[in-house]
């Protein structure tokens, strides 16, 4: 039996994206795997009065147990209302890779799913995405599809033109599949090591500056599907402040480079309605936990190191909503 996400207090992404498009901002899509991340996400977005997409990956479901995670999401909405937050909240499957996984999430109360068919040949991506849309729309669940493969430092394809979304395909893909939003590839990538140092230049302070996003491709896409919600994955900025904190407390993150915040702000003003952030949150938590462990080696109460990490994550999310996504004070 399918759980009605509306009864759990979630909304799908349709209205959120419409408002984001009109208001020229992007909705933050933040991943969670545990209690502290969830608390920070809800309170960060609640306090900044920003719409929220809480994302759960397949890995998160495996890590935390899918039933527990879904109920944590439900509890988070209840908590948000108790705190007086009136923000809309969507529960979204991040990078669903099969029809069955999407169905399982919809059955358990997700209000939005991503079917990532980007690793399949074009026609297969269409077939898979269309099948998920056919099921999801029966329950008014919104679907995100993906066209183009995100560049990744591991597979050595960062500079290859073929990884970018081809604007000529987007209209056909959107029409044939019926998706509600489209993730595109314009130079972002997942993780903390988005670019090789040799792909970057250095600014006056000696910091690595990555190649700019391909706004020309984004503009071309916008021309072909005007007003259609676009999604940016791999959009963490890999904030140097937290990388430095990790490294000054025993970590060894070398040449970690993210997407400059100015580029994301520019994207958020366009048809980009959803911006995915996971790695930045991971870095904040790691930085703060390392700091406490380093400064207080006798500490062993998890609340004493997870608490400060949670507070800092909430701060980072609030600032991101306000200064980068432009989603603050919208609700
Ligand atoms: O894009 C992927 C997200 O950062 C989720 O990562 O699959 O390790 O949970 P994960
Ligand atoms: P980052 O690794 O840049 O945070 O991207 C997260 C993401 O795209 C989740 O789907
Ligand atoms: Zn992603």
Coordinates of C-alpha atoms and ligand atoms in Angstrom, one line a residue:
X1 CA 0.0 0.0 0.0
X2 CA 1.3 3.5 -0.9
X3 CA 1.7 6.0 1.9
X4 CA 0.2 9.4 0.9
X5 CA 3.1 11.8 1.3
X6 CA 0.7 14.7 1.8
X7 CA -0.5 13.0 5.0
X8 CA 3.1 13.0 6.2
X9 CA 3.3 16.7 5.6
X10 CA 5.4 16.8 2.5
X11 CA 4.8 18.6 -0.7
X12 CA 6.1 17.7 -4.2
X13 CA 8.4 20.2 -6.0
X14 CA 6.0 21.7 -8.5
X15 CA 5.0 24.8 -6.6
X16 CA 8.4 25.3 -5.1
X17 CA 10.0 25.4 -8.5
X18 CA 7.4 27.7 -9.9
X19 CA 8.0 30.2 -7.1
X20 CA 11.8 29.8 -7.4
X21 CA 11.6 30.4 -11.2
X22 CA 9.5 33.6 -10.7
X23 CA 11.6 34.8 -7.7
X24 CA 14.9 34.0 -9.5
X25 CA 16.4 31.8 -6.8
X26 CA 17.1 28.1 -6.3
X27 CA 15.8 25.6 -3.7
X28 CA 18.5 24.0 -1.6
X29 CA 18.5 20.2 -1.8
X30 CA 20.4 18.9 1.2
X31 CA 21.3 15.2 1.7
X32 CA 20.9 13.5 5.1
X33 CA 21.9 10.2 6.5
X34 CA 21.6 10.8 10.3
X35 CA 19.9 12.7 13.0
X36 CA 22.3 15.6 13.3
X37 CA 22.3 16.3 9.5
X38 CA 18.5 16.3 9.5
X39 CA 18.2 18.6 12.5
X40 CA 20.7 21.0 10.9
X41 CA 18.9 21.0 7.6
X42 CA 15.4 21.6 9.1
X43 CA 16.5 24.3 11.5
X44 CA 18.8 25.9 8.9
X45 CA 16.1 26.2 6.3
X46 CA 13.4 26.9 8.9
X47 CA 15.3 29.8 10.4
X48 CA 16.2 31.3 7.0
X49 CA 12.6 30.8 5.9
X50 CA 13.7 28.8 2.8
X51 CA 11.9 26.0 1.0
X52 CA 13.6 22.7 1.5
X53 CA 14.2 19.5 -0.4
X54 CA 15.5 16.8 2.0
X55 CA 17.4 14.3 -0.1
X56 CA 18.0 10.6 0.6
X57 CA 20.3 8.6 -1.6
X58 CA 20.3 4.8 -2.1
X59 CA 23.4 4.8 0.1
X60 CA 21.7 6.7 2.8
X61 CA 18.8 4.2 2.8
X62 CA 21.2 1.3 3.1
X63 CA 23.1 3.1 5.8
X64 CA 20.3 4.2 8.0
X65 CA 17.5 1.8 7.2
X66 CA 14.8 3.0 4.8
X67 CA 12.0 2.7 7.3
X68 CA 13.8 4.7 9.9
X69 CA 14.9 7.3 7.5
X70 CA 11.4 7.9 6.1
X71 CA 10.1 8.2 9.7
X72 CA 12.8 10.6 10.6
X73 CA 11.7 12.7 7.6
X74 CA 8.1 12.6 8.8
X75 CA 9.2 13.5 12.4
X76 CA 11.3 16.4 11.0
X77 CA 8.2 17.9 9.4
X78 CA 6.3 17.6 12.7
X79 CA 9.2 19.3 14.5
X80 CA 9.3 22.0 11.9
X81 CA 5.6 22.8 12.4
X82 CA 6.1 22.8 16.2
X83 CA 8.9 25.3 15.8
X84 CA 6.6 27.5 13.8
X85 CA 8.4 27.0 10.5
X86 CA 6.0 27.4 7.6
X87 CA 8.4 26.4 4.8
X88 CA 7.4 23.7 2.3
X89 CA 9.4 20.5 2.7
X90 CA 9.8 17.8 0.0
X91 CA 11.3 14.3 0.7
X92 CA 13.3 13.4 -2.4
X93 CA 15.1 10.3 -3.6
X94 CA 18.6 11.4 -4.9
X95 CA 20.0 9.4 -7.8
X96 CA 17.5 6.7 -8.0
X97 CA 19.0 4.2 -10.4
X98 CA 16.1 1.7 -11.0
X99 CA 12.3 1.8 -11.5
X100 CA 11.9 -0.5 -8.5
X101 CA 13.8 1.8 -6.2
X102 CA 11.7 4.8 -7.2
X103 CA 8.5 2.8 -6.7
X104 CA 9.7 1.7 -3.2
X105 CA 10.3 5.3 -2.2
X106 CA 7.0 6.5 -3.6
X107 CA 5.3 3.7 -1.7
X108 CA 6.9 4.7 1.5
X109 CA 5.9 8.4 1.3
X110 CA 8.5 10.3 -0.8
X111 CA 7.0 13.3 -2.6
X112 CA 9.7 13.5 -5.3
X113 CA 12.1 11.1 -6.9
X114 CA 15.1 11.3 -9.2
X115 CA 15.6 8.7 -11.8
X116 CA 19.1 9.0 -13.0
X117 CA 19.3 7.3 -16.4
X118 CA 22.3 9.3 -17.5
X119 CA 24.6 6.4 -17.6
X120 CA 22.3 4.6 -20.1
X121 CA 22.2 5.3 -23.9
X122 CA 19.8 8.1 -24.8
X123 CA 16.8 5.9 -25.8
X124 CA 17.1 3.7 -22.8
X125 CA 17.3 6.8 -20.5
X126 CA 14.0 7.9 -22.1
X127 CA 12.3 4.6 -21.6
X128 CA 13.3 4.2 -18.0
X129 CA 12.5 7.8 -17.1
X130 CA 9.1 7.6 -18.8
X131 CA 8.2 4.5 -16.9
X132 CA 9.0 6.1 -13.6
X133 CA 7.0 9.2 -14.5
X134 CA 4.1 7.0 -15.5
X135 CA 4.0 5.5 -12.0
X136 CA 4.9 8.6 -10.0
X137 CA 2.4 10.9 -11.5
X138 CA -0.4 8.6 -10.5
X139 CA 0.4 9.7 -6.9
X140 CA 1.3 13.3 -7.8
X141 CA 4.9 12.6 -7.1
X142 CA 7.3 14.8 -9.1
X143 CA 10.2 13.3 -11.1
X144 CA 13.7 14.6 -11.9
X145 CA 15.5 13.2 -14.8
X146 CA 19.1 13.7 -16.0
X147 CA 20.7 14.3 -19.3
X148 CA 24.4 14.4 -19.8
X149 CA 27.0 12.9 -17.5
X150 CA 28.5 14.9 -14.7
X151 CA 32.2 15.4 -15.0
X152 CA 34.2 13.4 -12.5
X153 CA 37.8 13.6 -11.7
X154 CA 38.0 9.8 -11.3
X155 CA 37.0 8.9 -14.9
X156 CA 39.2 11.5 -16.4
X157 CA 36.5 13.0 -18.6
X158 CA 36.3 16.5 -17.1
X159 CA 37.3 18.3 -20.2
X160 CA 35.5 16.1 -22.7
X161 CA 32.8 18.0 -24.5
X162 CA 30.6 14.9 -24.7
X163 CA 29.9 14.8 -21.0
X164 CA 28.0 18.1 -21.1
X165 CA 24.3 18.0 -21.7
X166 CA 23.5 18.5 -25.4
X167 CA 20.9 21.3 -25.7
X168 CA 19.6 19.7 -28.9
X169 CA 18.3 16.7 -26.9
X170 CA 16.5 18.4 -24.0
X171 CA 13.2 19.3 -25.7
X172 CA 12.8 15.8 -27.0
X173 CA 13.7 14.2 -23.7
X174 CA 11.4 16.4 -21.7
X175 CA 8.5 15.9 -24.1
X176 CA 8.9 12.1 -24.4
X177 CA 9.4 11.4 -20.7
X178 CA 7.1 13.9 -19.0
X179 CA 9.6 14.7 -16.3
X180 CA 9.0 17.7 -14.0
X181 CA 12.6 18.9 -13.8
X182 CA 15.9 18.1 -15.5
X183 CA 19.4 17.7 -14.1
X184 CA 22.0 18.9 -16.5
X185 CA 25.8 18.7 -16.8
X186 CA 27.5 22.1 -17.4
X187 CA 30.8 21.6 -15.5
X188 CA 29.8 20.7 -11.9
X189 CA 30.8 17.3 -10.5
X190 CA 30.3 15.3 -7.3
X191 CA 32.5 15.1 -4.3
X192 CA 35.2 17.3 -2.8
X193 CA 37.8 16.8 -5.6
X194 CA 35.9 18.3 -8.5
X195 CA 38.9 19.5 -10.6
X196 CA 42.5 18.5 -11.0
X197 CA 44.9 21.3 -9.9
X198 CA 46.2 21.5 -13.5
X199 CA 42.7 22.4 -14.7
X200 CA 42.7 25.4 -12.4
X201 CA 44.4 28.7 -12.4
X202 CA 45.6 30.5 -9.2
X203 CA 44.3 33.8 -7.9
X204 CA 46.3 36.5 -6.1
X205 CA 46.0 34.6 -2.8
X206 CA 47.3 31.5 -4.5
X207 CA 44.0 29.7 -4.3
X208 CA 43.0 27.3 -7.0
X209 CA 40.3 28.7 -9.3
X210 CA 38.3 26.1 -11.3
X211 CA 37.2 26.6 -14.9
X212 CA 33.9 28.5 -15.1
X213 CA 30.6 26.7 -15.6
X214 CA 29.3 26.5 -19.1
X215 CA 26.6 29.2 -18.9
X216 CA 26.4 29.2 -22.7
X217 CA 25.0 25.6 -22.6
X218 CA 22.6 26.6 -19.8
X219 CA 21.4 29.5 -21.9
X220 CA 20.9 27.3 -24.9
X221 CA 18.9 24.8 -22.9
X222 CA 16.7 27.6 -21.5
X223 CA 16.0 28.8 -25.0
X224 CA 14.8 25.3 -26.0
X225 CA 12.7 24.6 -22.9
X226 CA 11.7 28.0 -21.6
X227 CA 10.5 28.1 -18.0
X228 CA 11.4 24.5 -17.4
X229 CA 13.0 23.8 -13.9
X230 CA 16.7 22.9 -14.2
X231 CA 18.7 21.1 -11.5
X232 CA 22.4 21.4 -10.7
X233 CA 24.1 18.4 -9.0
X234 CA 27.6 18.4 -7.7
X235 CA 27.2 22.0 -6.6
X236 CA 29.2 22.1 -3.3
X237 CA 31.7 24.9 -3.0
X238 CA 34.2 22.9 -0.9
X239 CA 34.6 25.9 1.4
X240 CA 38.3 26.4 2.1
X241 CA 37.5 27.4 5.7
X242 CA 36.4 23.8 6.5
X243 CA 39.1 22.1 4.4
X244 CA 41.7 24.1 6.3
X245 CA 40.0 23.2 9.6
X246 CA 40.1 19.6 8.7
X247 CA 43.8 19.8 7.6
X248 CA 44.9 21.8 10.7
X249 CA 43.3 19.1 12.9
X250 CA 45.0 16.1 11.5
X251 CA 43.2 15.6 8.2
X252 CA 44.8 15.3 4.8
X253 CA 42.5 16.7 2.1
X254 CA 44.7 17.9 -0.7
X255 CA 43.7 20.0 -3.7
X256 CA 40.0 19.9 -2.8
X257 CA 38.2 22.4 -5.1
X258 CA 34.5 23.2 -5.5
X259 CA 32.2 25.4 -7.5
X260 CA 32.7 29.1 -6.6
X261 CA 29.7 30.6 -4.8
X262 CA 29.4 33.5 -7.3
X263 CA 28.9 31.0 -10.1
X264 CA 26.1 29.3 -8.2
X265 CA 24.5 32.6 -7.4
X266 CA 24.4 33.4 -11.1
X267 CA 22.9 29.9 -11.8
X268 CA 20.3 30.3 -9.1
X269 CA 19.0 33.5 -10.9
X270 CA 18.4 31.5 -14.1
X271 CA 16.2 28.5 -14.7
X272 CA 18.2 26.5 -12.2
X273 CA 15.6 25.9 -9.5
X274 CA 17.3 23.2 -7.4
X275 CA 20.9 23.1 -6.3
X276 CA 22.3 19.9 -4.7
X277 CA 24.6 20.1 -1.7
X278 CA 26.0 17.2 0.1
X279 CA 29.8 17.4 0.2
X280 CA 29.9 20.9 1.9
X281 CA 27.8 19.4 4.8
X282 CA 30.1 16.4 5.1
X283 CA 33.1 18.7 5.3
X284 CA 31.5 20.9 8.0
X285 CA 30.7 17.9 10.2
X286 CA 34.2 16.4 9.7
X287 CA 35.9 19.7 10.4
X288 CA 34.1 20.3 13.7
X289 CA 34.4 16.7 14.9
X290 CA 38.1 16.7 14.2
X291 CA 38.4 20.1 16.0
X292 CA 36.7 18.8 19.2
X293 CA 38.7 15.5 19.1
X294 CA 42.0 17.5 18.7
X295 CA 41.2 20.1 21.3
X296 CA 39.6 17.8 23.9
X297 CA 41.1 14.4 23.6
X298 CA 39.4 13.2 26.7
X299 CA 35.9 13.8 25.3
X300 CA 33.8 10.7 24.6
X301 CA 30.2 11.9 24.8
X302 CA 28.9 11.9 21.2
X303 CA 26.7 14.9 21.9
X304 CA 29.8 16.9 22.8
X305 CA 31.3 16.5 19.3
X306 CA 28.2 16.0 17.2
X307 CA 26.5 19.0 18.8
X308 CA 29.0 21.6 17.7
X309 CA 29.1 19.9 14.3
X310 CA 25.4 20.1 14.0
X311 CA 25.4 23.8 15.0
X312 CA 28.0 24.7 12.4
X313 CA 26.2 22.8 9.7
X314 CA 23.0 24.7 10.5
X315 CA 25.0 28.0 10.2
X316 CA 26.5 26.9 6.9
X317 CA 23.0 26.1 5.4
X318 CA 21.5 29.3 6.6
X319 CA 24.3 31.3 5.0
X320 CA 24.1 29.2 1.8
X321 CA 20.4 29.9 1.5
X322 CA 20.8 33.6 2.1
X323 CA 24.0 34.4 0.1
X324 CA 24.2 31.8 -2.6
X325 CA 20.8 30.3 -3.4
X326 CA 18.8 33.4 -2.7
X327 CA 16.1 31.3 -1.1
X328 CA 16.0 33.0 2.3
X329 CA 12.9 34.9 3.5
X330 CA 10.7 33.5 0.8
X331 CA 8.2 31.9 3.2
Ligands
LIG1 O1 25.4 12.7 -5.4 C1 25.5 11.9 -4.5 C2 25.2 12.3 -3.1 O2 26.3 13.1 -2.6 C3 24.9 11.1 -2.2 O3 26.1 10.4 -2.0 O4 25.5 8.1 -2.5 O5 27.4 8.6 -1.0 O6 25.0 8.9 -0.2 P1 26.0 8.9 -1.4
LIG2 P1 28.2 17.6 -4.0 O1 29.1 16.4 -3.9 O2 28.9 18.7 -4.8 O3 27.8 18.1 -2.7 O4 26.9 17.2 -4.9 C1 25.8 16.6 -4.2 C2 24.8 16.0 -5.1 O5 24.8 16.3 -6.3 C3 23.8 15.1 -4.6 O6 23.0 14.6 -5.6
LIG3 ZN1 24.0 14.3 -7.5

